[in-house]
Coordinates of C-alpha atoms and ligand atoms in Angstrom, one line a residue:
M19 CA 13.6 -19.1 17.4
N20 CA 13.3 -22.2 15.9
L21 CA 9.7 -23.1 15.0
L22 CA 7.7 -26.0 14.0
L23 CA 3.8 -25.4 12.6
Q24 CA 2.2 -29.0 12.9
N25 CA -1.2 -29.4 11.1
A26 CA -1.1 -26.1 8.9
D27 CA -3.6 -25.8 6.6
I28 CA -1.5 -23.6 4.2
V29 CA -3.0 -21.5 1.5
T30 CA -0.8 -19.9 -1.5
A31 CA -1.4 -18.1 -4.4
T32 CA -2.0 -21.4 -6.2
R33 CA -2.0 -24.0 -3.5
R34 CA -4.1 -25.0 -0.7
Y35 CA -3.1 -28.4 1.3
Q36 CA -2.0 -29.7 4.6
S37 CA 1.5 -30.1 6.1
D38 CA 3.7 -29.1 8.8
I39 CA 6.2 -26.1 8.5
L40 CA 10.0 -26.6 10.0
C41 CA 11.3 -22.8 10.3
V42 CA 15.2 -22.9 11.0
D43 CA 17.3 -19.6 11.6
G44 CA 14.7 -17.5 10.2
V45 CA 14.1 -19.4 7.1
I46 CA 11.4 -22.5 6.2
R47 CA 13.8 -25.3 6.0
E48 CA 11.2 -28.1 5.8
I49 CA 7.4 -28.6 4.3
G50 CA 6.0 -31.9 4.8
P51 CA 4.1 -34.2 7.2
G52 CA 4.8 -35.5 10.5
L53 CA 7.9 -33.3 11.0
S54 CA 9.7 -33.2 14.3
A55 CA 10.7 -29.9 16.3
P56 CA 14.5 -29.9 17.1
E57 CA 15.6 -29.2 20.5
G58 CA 14.8 -26.1 21.6
A59 CA 12.1 -25.4 18.7
E60 CA 8.8 -23.4 19.8
T61 CA 5.5 -25.8 18.1
I62 CA 2.6 -24.1 17.6
D63 CA -0.6 -26.7 16.9
T64 CA -2.6 -24.7 13.5
T65 CA -5.6 -27.3 13.6
G66 CA -8.6 -25.0 12.4
K67 CA -6.6 -21.9 11.1
L68 CA -5.1 -21.0 8.1
V69 CA -1.4 -20.7 7.6
F70 CA -0.8 -17.8 4.8
P71 CA 2.6 -16.1 3.7
G72 CA 3.5 -12.9 5.3
F73 CA 1.1 -10.5 3.6
I74 CA 3.0 -7.6 1.7
D75 CA 1.9 -3.9 1.8
P76 CA 3.8 -2.1 -1.5
H77 CA 2.3 1.3 -0.6
V78 CA 2.4 3.4 2.7
H79 CA 3.7 6.6 4.2
I80 CA 5.2 6.5 7.4
H81 CA 8.0 9.2 7.3
L82 CA 5.6 12.1 5.1
P83 CA 6.0 15.6 5.3
F84 CA 3.2 16.9 3.2
M85 CA 0.7 19.8 3.1
G86 CA 2.1 21.7 5.7
T87 CA 2.3 18.6 8.3
H88 CA 3.7 15.3 8.9
A89 CA 1.7 12.0 9.0
K90 CA 1.3 10.2 12.8
D91 CA 3.0 7.3 12.7
D92 CA 6.6 6.8 13.1
W93 CA 8.1 3.1 12.3
A94 CA 7.7 1.9 15.6
S95 CA 4.1 2.3 15.7
G96 CA 3.4 2.0 11.8
S97 CA 5.2 -1.7 11.4
K98 CA 3.5 -2.8 14.5
A99 CA 0.4 -1.6 13.4
A100 CA 1.1 -3.5 10.2
L101 CA 1.9 -6.8 11.8
M102 CA -1.2 -6.5 14.2
G103 CA -2.7 -6.8 10.9
G104 CA -0.7 -9.5 9.6
T105 CA 1.6 -7.9 7.3
T106 CA 5.5 -8.9 7.5
T107 CA 6.6 -6.8 4.9
L108 CA 5.9 -2.6 3.8
I109 CA 7.6 -0.7 1.0
E110 CA 7.4 2.8 2.0
M111 CA 7.4 5.6 -0.7
C112 CA 10.1 7.6 0.0
C113 CA 9.2 11.2 -0.6
P114 CA 11.9 14.0 -1.4
S115 CA 10.1 17.5 -1.5
R116 CA 11.1 19.1 -5.1
G117 CA 14.4 20.0 -5.2
E118 CA 15.6 17.5 -2.6
D119 CA 18.2 15.2 -3.5
P120 CA 16.7 11.6 -4.1
L121 CA 20.3 10.0 -2.7
E122 CA 20.2 12.0 0.3
A123 CA 16.5 11.6 0.8
I124 CA 16.7 7.4 0.4
R125 CA 19.4 7.8 3.2
L126 CA 17.1 10.1 5.4
W127 CA 13.9 7.8 5.1
K128 CA 16.2 4.6 5.8
S129 CA 17.5 6.2 9.0
K130 CA 13.7 6.6 10.2
A131 CA 13.3 2.9 9.9
A132 CA 16.4 1.6 11.0
G133 CA 16.6 0.5 14.8
L134 CA 12.6 0.9 14.9
A135 CA 11.1 -1.2 12.5
S136 CA 9.5 -4.7 13.8
C137 CA 8.7 -5.8 10.2
D138 CA 11.1 -6.1 7.7
Y139 CA 10.9 -3.0 4.7
S140 CA 11.9 -1.5 1.2
F141 CA 11.4 2.0 -0.3
H142 CA 10.3 3.2 -3.8
C143 CA 12.9 6.3 -4.3
G144 CA 10.6 9.1 -5.1
V145 CA 11.5 11.4 -7.9
T146 CA 10.2 14.8 -7.3
G147 CA 11.8 16.7 -10.2
F148 CA 14.7 16.4 -12.7
D149 CA 18.2 18.5 -13.0
A150 CA 21.5 18.3 -13.6
K151 CA 22.2 15.9 -10.8
T152 CA 19.6 13.8 -10.5
A153 CA 20.4 11.3 -12.7
A154 CA 23.5 10.8 -11.2
S155 CA 21.7 10.6 -7.6
L156 CA 19.4 8.2 -8.7
R157 CA 22.2 5.9 -10.4
T158 CA 23.5 5.5 -7.3
V159 CA 20.0 4.7 -5.4
V160 CA 20.0 2.2 -7.7
S161 CA 23.6 0.7 -7.5
D162 CA 24.5 1.0 -4.2
E163 CA 21.4 1.7 -2.1
G164 CA 19.6 -1.4 -3.0
I165 CA 16.4 0.3 -4.1
A166 CA 14.9 -1.1 -7.4
S167 CA 11.9 1.5 -7.8
F168 CA 10.8 4.9 -8.5
K169 CA 7.8 7.0 -7.2
I170 CA 6.3 9.5 -9.3
F171 CA 3.3 12.2 -8.8
L172 CA 1.6 13.6 -11.4
A173 CA -0.6 15.5 -9.0
Y174 CA 0.2 17.5 -5.9
K175 CA 1.4 20.3 -8.6
G176 CA 3.9 22.7 -6.9
A177 CA 4.7 19.9 -4.4
F178 CA 5.6 16.1 -5.3
G179 CA 4.7 16.7 -8.9
I180 CA 6.9 16.1 -12.1
D181 CA 6.2 17.7 -15.3
D182 CA 6.3 15.9 -18.6
T183 CA 9.4 16.5 -19.0
E184 CA 10.4 15.1 -15.8
L185 CA 8.2 12.5 -16.4
Y186 CA 10.1 11.7 -19.6
K187 CA 13.9 11.6 -18.5
T188 CA 12.5 9.5 -15.2
L189 CA 10.8 6.9 -17.5
S190 CA 13.7 6.5 -19.9
L191 CA 16.3 6.2 -17.0
A192 CA 14.2 3.7 -15.3
A193 CA 13.9 1.5 -18.3
E194 CA 17.3 1.8 -18.9
L195 CA 18.3 0.7 -15.3
G196 CA 15.4 -1.9 -15.5
V197 CA 13.9 -0.2 -12.6
I198 CA 9.9 -0.3 -12.0
V199 CA 8.0 3.1 -11.5
T200 CA 5.5 3.5 -9.5
A201 CA 2.9 6.6 -10.1
H202 CA 0.3 8.0 -8.5
C203 CA -1.9 9.5 -12.1
E204 CA -4.2 12.6 -12.1
N205 CA -4.1 15.4 -14.2
A206 CA -2.6 18.2 -11.8
E207 CA -3.7 21.1 -13.9
L208 CA -7.1 20.2 -14.3
I209 CA -7.1 19.4 -10.3
A210 CA -5.9 22.9 -9.7
E211 CA -8.2 24.8 -11.9
S212 CA -11.4 23.0 -10.7
Q213 CA -10.2 23.6 -6.7
K214 CA -9.9 26.9 -7.7
K215 CA -13.4 27.7 -9.2
L216 CA -14.6 25.5 -6.4
V217 CA -13.1 27.6 -3.5
A218 CA -14.7 30.7 -5.6
E219 CA -17.6 29.4 -5.5
G220 CA -17.6 29.0 -1.8
K221 CA -17.9 25.2 -2.1
L222 CA -15.5 24.8 0.6
G223 CA -16.5 21.3 2.7
P224 CA -14.6 17.9 2.5
E225 CA -17.7 17.1 0.0
W226 CA -16.4 19.1 -2.7
H227 CA -12.8 16.8 -2.5
E228 CA -14.0 14.4 -5.2
P229 CA -16.0 16.7 -7.5
S230 CA -12.5 18.9 -7.5
R231 CA -10.6 15.4 -9.2
P232 CA -13.3 13.2 -10.5
V233 CA -12.7 10.0 -12.5
S234 CA -12.0 11.5 -15.6
V235 CA -8.7 13.3 -14.4
E236 CA -7.5 10.1 -12.6
A237 CA -8.4 8.1 -16.0
D238 CA -6.6 11.0 -18.1
G239 CA -4.0 11.0 -16.1
C240 CA -3.4 6.7 -16.1
H241 CA -3.7 7.2 -19.7
H242 CA -1.3 10.0 -19.9
L243 CA 1.6 7.8 -18.1
A244 CA 0.9 4.7 -20.0
T245 CA 1.6 6.4 -23.2
F246 CA 5.0 7.6 -22.0
A247 CA 5.6 4.1 -20.7
E248 CA 4.9 3.3 -24.2
L249 CA 7.2 5.8 -25.8
T250 CA 10.1 5.0 -22.9
G251 CA 9.5 1.0 -22.6
A252 CA 9.8 1.7 -19.0
R253 CA 7.8 -1.0 -16.4
I254 CA 5.3 1.2 -14.8
Y255 CA 2.9 0.4 -11.6
V256 CA 0.1 2.7 -11.3
V257 CA -0.6 3.1 -7.4
H258 CA -4.3 3.4 -5.9
T259 CA -6.4 3.3 -9.0
S260 CA -9.8 4.4 -7.7
N261 CA -12.4 3.6 -10.7
R262 CA -13.6 1.7 -13.8
P263 CA -12.1 4.4 -16.4
A264 CA -8.6 4.6 -14.9
V265 CA -8.3 0.7 -14.8
A266 CA -9.8 0.2 -18.2
A267 CA -7.2 2.8 -19.5
L268 CA -4.5 0.7 -18.0
A269 CA -6.2 -2.4 -19.3
E270 CA -6.2 -1.2 -22.6
A271 CA -2.8 0.2 -22.3
R272 CA -1.6 -3.4 -21.1
S273 CA -3.4 -5.1 -24.4
R274 CA -1.1 -3.3 -26.7
G275 CA 2.0 -4.1 -24.8
V276 CA 2.9 -1.6 -22.4
D277 CA 4.1 -3.2 -18.9
V278 CA 1.4 -2.2 -16.8
T279 CA 0.9 -3.4 -13.3
I280 CA -1.9 -2.3 -10.8
E281 CA -2.7 -1.3 -7.6
T282 CA -6.0 -0.5 -5.7
V283 CA -6.1 0.0 -2.2
A284 CA -8.4 -1.0 0.9
P285 CA -10.3 2.1 1.5
Y286 CA -11.9 1.9 -2.1
L287 CA -12.8 -1.5 -1.4
V288 CA -15.1 -1.2 1.4
L289 CA -15.8 2.9 1.4
D290 CA -18.0 4.7 -0.7
D291 CA -18.6 8.4 -1.6
S292 CA -21.1 9.0 0.9
A293 CA -18.5 9.2 3.8
A294 CA -17.3 12.7 2.4
A295 CA -20.8 13.9 2.9
L296 CA -21.0 13.1 6.4
P297 CA -21.9 16.1 8.8
D298 CA -20.1 17.8 10.8
F299 CA -16.6 17.6 9.1
E300 CA -16.5 14.2 9.6
G301 CA -16.1 13.9 6.1
A302 CA -12.6 15.1 6.1
K303 CA -11.6 12.0 7.6
Y304 CA -12.2 10.5 4.4
V305 CA -10.3 12.8 2.2
M306 CA -7.7 11.0 0.3
S307 CA -6.6 11.2 -3.1
P308 CA -7.4 9.9 -5.9
P309 CA -10.9 10.2 -3.9
I310 CA -13.1 7.5 -2.8
R311 CA -15.6 7.0 -5.4
S312 CA -19.4 5.6 -5.9
K313 CA -20.6 2.4 -4.9
A314 CA -20.7 1.1 -8.5
H315 CA -17.0 1.4 -8.9
Q316 CA -16.0 0.1 -5.8
D317 CA -18.0 -3.1 -7.5
Y318 CA -16.2 -3.0 -10.6
L319 CA -12.8 -2.8 -8.4
W320 CA -13.4 -6.0 -6.7
K321 CA -14.6 -7.8 -10.4
A322 CA -11.4 -6.4 -11.6
L323 CA -9.5 -8.1 -8.5
A324 CA -11.1 -11.2 -9.2
D325 CA -10.3 -11.6 -12.7
G326 CA -6.7 -10.5 -12.5
T327 CA -6.9 -6.7 -14.4
I328 CA -6.0 -5.3 -10.7
N329 CA -2.8 -7.0 -9.5
T330 CA -2.2 -5.9 -6.1
V331 CA -4.0 -4.1 -3.1
A332 CA -2.3 -1.7 -0.9
T333 CA -3.4 0.6 1.8
D334 CA -1.8 4.1 0.6
H335 CA -1.8 4.0 4.8
A336 CA -1.3 8.2 5.2
P337 CA -2.3 8.9 8.8
F338 CA -3.7 12.2 10.1
D339 CA -5.4 13.4 12.9
F340 CA -9.0 14.7 13.0
A341 CA -9.1 16.8 15.2
T342 CA -5.6 18.6 14.8
Q343 CA -4.5 17.9 11.3
K344 CA -7.9 17.0 9.2
H345 CA -9.1 20.4 11.1
M346 CA -6.6 22.4 9.2
G347 CA -9.1 22.6 6.3
H348 CA -12.3 23.2 8.5
P349 CA -14.2 26.2 6.5
D350 CA -15.6 28.0 10.2
P351 CA -13.2 30.0 11.5
A352 CA -14.1 28.9 14.6
K353 CA -12.9 25.5 14.2
C354 CA -10.1 26.0 11.6
V355 CA -6.6 24.6 13.3
D356 CA -3.7 25.7 11.0
A357 CA -0.8 28.1 11.8
T358 CA -1.1 29.9 8.1
F359 CA -4.9 30.8 9.4
Q360 CA -3.6 32.3 12.4
T361 CA -1.2 34.6 10.6
T362 CA -3.6 35.1 7.3
G363 CA -6.7 35.2 9.1
K364 CA -8.7 33.0 6.0
P365 CA -10.0 29.5 7.1
G366 CA -9.9 26.3 6.0
N367 CA -11.3 24.5 3.1
F368 CA -11.4 21.1 1.4
T369 CA -8.0 21.9 -0.3
L370 CA -6.1 22.2 3.0
I371 CA -7.5 18.7 4.4
P372 CA -4.3 16.6 4.2
N373 CA -5.2 13.8 2.1
G374 CA -4.6 10.0 3.6
I375 CA -6.4 7.7 5.8
P376 CA -5.0 5.3 8.3
S377 CA -5.4 2.0 7.1
V378 CA -1.7 -0.2 7.4
E379 CA -3.5 -2.2 10.1
E380 CA -6.5 -3.4 8.5
R381 CA -6.0 -4.2 5.3
V382 CA -6.3 -8.3 5.2
K383 CA -9.2 -8.3 7.7
L384 CA -11.0 -5.9 5.1
L385 CA -10.0 -8.2 2.3
Y386 CA -10.8 -11.1 4.0
T387 CA -14.2 -10.0 5.6
A388 CA -15.7 -7.8 2.3
G389 CA -14.4 -10.2 -0.1
V390 CA -13.7 -13.8 1.1
C391 CA -16.4 -14.0 3.3
R392 CA -18.2 -12.3 1.0
G393 CA -17.7 -14.4 -2.1
R394 CA -16.0 -11.6 -4.3
I395 CA -12.5 -13.3 -4.1
D396 CA -10.9 -16.4 -3.3
L397 CA -8.3 -17.6 -0.5
H398 CA -5.9 -17.4 -3.6
T399 CA -6.7 -14.2 -5.0
L400 CA -6.5 -12.5 -1.3
V401 CA -2.9 -14.3 -1.0
N402 CA -2.2 -13.0 -4.3
C403 CA -3.5 -9.6 -4.3
A404 CA -1.6 -9.0 -1.1
S405 CA 1.2 -10.6 -0.7
T406 CA 2.4 -13.1 -3.9
Q407 CA 2.0 -10.1 -6.6
A408 CA 3.8 -7.2 -4.9
A409 CA 6.5 -10.0 -4.0
K410 CA 7.0 -10.6 -7.8
I411 CA 6.3 -7.0 -9.2
F412 CA 9.5 -5.5 -6.6
G413 CA 11.6 -8.1 -6.7
L414 CA 11.3 -10.4 -3.3
Y415 CA 10.1 -13.3 -4.5
P416 CA 10.2 -15.9 -3.5
R417 CA 12.3 -14.7 -0.6
K418 CA 8.8 -12.9 0.2
G419 CA 5.2 -13.8 -0.8
A420 CA 5.9 -17.8 -0.6
I421 CA 5.8 -20.9 1.8
E422 CA 8.6 -22.7 0.1
V423 CA 11.6 -24.4 1.2
G424 CA 14.2 -21.4 2.0
S425 CA 11.8 -18.7 1.8
D426 CA 11.9 -16.3 4.9
A427 CA 9.9 -18.0 8.0
D428 CA 7.0 -14.9 7.6
L429 CA 4.1 -16.9 8.3
V430 CA 0.3 -15.7 9.4
I431 CA -1.3 -18.2 11.1
W432 CA -4.9 -16.7 10.5
D433 CA -8.4 -17.7 12.7
P434 CA -10.5 -17.8 10.1
E435 CA -13.7 -18.0 12.8
W436 CA -13.0 -14.9 15.1
T437 CA -15.4 -12.1 15.2
G438 CA -15.0 -8.2 16.4
K439 CA -15.0 -4.8 14.9
I440 CA -12.6 -2.3 14.6
S441 CA -11.8 0.4 16.7
V442 CA -9.7 3.5 17.2
A443 CA -9.8 2.4 20.5
T444 CA -8.0 -1.0 20.3
H445 CA -5.8 -0.2 16.9
S446 CA -2.2 0.4 17.2
M447 CA -1.6 3.0 14.4
A448 CA -0.9 6.6 16.2
S449 CA -3.7 8.7 14.3
D450 CA -6.7 9.4 16.9
Y451 CA -9.4 8.0 14.2
S452 CA -10.1 4.8 12.5
A453 CA -12.1 5.6 8.8
F454 CA -13.4 1.9 9.6
E455 CA -14.6 2.5 13.1
G456 CA -17.6 0.2 14.1
L457 CA -16.9 -2.2 11.4
D458 CA -17.8 -6.1 12.1
I459 CA -14.9 -7.8 11.2
Q460 CA -14.3 -12.0 10.4
G461 CA -11.0 -13.4 10.9
R462 CA -7.8 -12.3 12.2
A463 CA -3.9 -12.4 12.3
E464 CA -3.5 -15.3 15.6
F465 CA 0.1 -15.9 15.2
V466 CA 2.7 -13.8 12.9
T467 CA 6.2 -14.4 12.5
V468 CA 8.9 -12.3 10.7
R469 CA 11.5 -14.6 9.7
G470 CA 11.1 -17.0 12.4
K471 CA 10.6 -15.0 15.5
V472 CA 7.0 -14.8 16.7
M473 CA 5.7 -10.8 16.9
L474 CA 2.5 -11.7 18.0
R475 CA 0.8 -14.3 19.7
D476 CA -2.7 -14.9 20.5
G477 CA -3.3 -12.0 18.6
E478 CA -1.4 -10.1 21.6
W479 CA 1.6 -8.1 20.6
C480 CA 5.1 -9.5 21.5
G481 CA 7.4 -7.9 18.7
A482 CA 10.4 -6.6 18.8
P483 CA 11.4 -2.7 17.7
G484 CA 14.3 -3.0 15.7
W485 CA 13.6 -6.6 14.4
G486 CA 13.1 -5.4 10.9
N487 CA 15.2 -5.9 8.1
F488 CA 15.9 -3.4 5.2
L489 CA 15.5 -5.3 2.0
H490 CA 17.8 -4.9 -0.7
R491 CA 16.5 -5.2 -4.3
E492 CA 17.8 -5.4 -7.6
P493 CA 16.2 -4.6 -10.9
Q494 CA 14.5 -6.6 -12.5
P495 CA 13.7 -7.7 -16.3
S496 CA 10.3 -7.6 -17.5
H497 CA 8.0 -9.1 -15.4
A498 CA 5.5 -10.1 -17.7
R499 CA 4.3 -13.5 -16.6
T500 CA 3.2 -12.2 -13.2
H501 CA 0.3 -10.3 -14.5
A502 CA -1.8 -14.1 -14.6
P503 CA -4.7 -13.7 -11.8
A504 CA -4.4 -16.3 -9.4
S505 CA -7.1 -18.3 -11.3
S506 CA -4.9 -18.9 -14.2
V507 CA -1.5 -19.4 -12.4
R508 CA -3.4 -22.2 -10.7
S509 CA -4.0 -24.0 -13.5
H510 CA -0.7 -23.6 -15.0
P511 CA 1.7 -24.2 -12.4
E512 CA 4.8 -24.1 -14.6
A513 CA 3.8 -20.3 -14.9
L514 CA 5.6 -19.5 -11.3
Ligands
URP20 O1 -4.5 11.0 -0.3 C1 -3.1 10.0 -0.2 N1 -3.6 9.3 -1.2 N2 -2.2 10.6 0.5 C2 -1.2 10.0 0.3 C3 -0.1 11.0 -0.6 C4 -0.6 9.9 -1.7 O2 -1.1 10.5 -2.8 O3 -0.1 8.7 -1.9
ZN21 ZN1 -0.6 9.1 -4.2
ZN22 ZN1 0.9 7.2 -1.7

């Protein structure tokens, strides 16, 4: 399993240079010119390719009981799909339902990954309520289970969503423990009222999902969370920001000293609200929350990524089949597929379409094709937002997110010239459709290693379920310096 990469064109968040990379016993042992391979080591000549640190997706759902159904992937298919796209570490949202104990939930979520994951992984611990036992459980989650981040939802009233007292208690505890809180920010009450009104007006199709939770509802949620973070001193990370006012509310909070980092997700960068309007219920394929916005917001997100306002690009991978699961929300009684409908006789509407898009496999290809190849971001920003920043924010750096002596040998040999199309016919995710069907892609992962083991060779899967390790993380002090965009970090290497 020792490996020598020769003639590597190494691209990190801050540097690009030519070198060889020697990996021994799962870690990078040496970086330098003219290295020789120890006996038995595999040698790969990477001439003409780019070599990136393994990519990290800090926001995925694999085991997800949600909206009356269950997301499609398990850890075998989800982690394989991640690796096929160059992602070597996943951080999954552990989402207990309200009333479930977070400690038991973390143990359950870990059991779903153990033995099946081919890539390394960690979890954000969901806090979906705060009763007398919650604080003690969360303390144990942090001290004994290797978890250093929580996940909260301001949306999904009556399911995962928490109220303001619970929010205050969660953030206060997180601040005390040095744990970062990841948050889905949308005003739950406004969504519930808008949904009721639209449904009562007979506006039932997927095209009404976005109007039921407009930009202002998300911006309000972001502002709300930032205010609570300011008063409690908690570090926050806002997941899947989709639009300018939401990001601006967080950037403004950051400028007054709130410790906030900002994520967007791949679907918002390449899809726009025209997808939800597709006929024949096709729009349901694109129902996720917050909703996919207009082109103007998409353009803004790219700029905010390039200038470092947005720190990370994740996927929010949440796969549901179109033919069955998305059809739970079909308004036509002849096409609605739902057990509730069978008993109540009431067909679906957009509020019953399971929210989420399968995307863990496509993130880096999309960022490279629509970002780097179109000049919207440079290669360093690609590495920074899709790997290094997540490692720094979530306490994995420099073990992950770096090509340094001593880092895990998680490496992606990227063919920048490869061209092809995305299709459900060739993807590894378990879902029955691709939200990016037919999209022309440039660049792909050709070789991918996880701790020195080759999982993808010449673009073909050769991985091993069970190879993935759980990554123990420690609570962290403030990470204020990780906010810098790749460009400014580059000119101040000491800022690393
Ligand atoms: O629509 C989405 N985003 N589904 C997954 C659950 C969540 O909100 O992250
Ligand atoms: Zn969410
Ligand atoms: Zn999510």
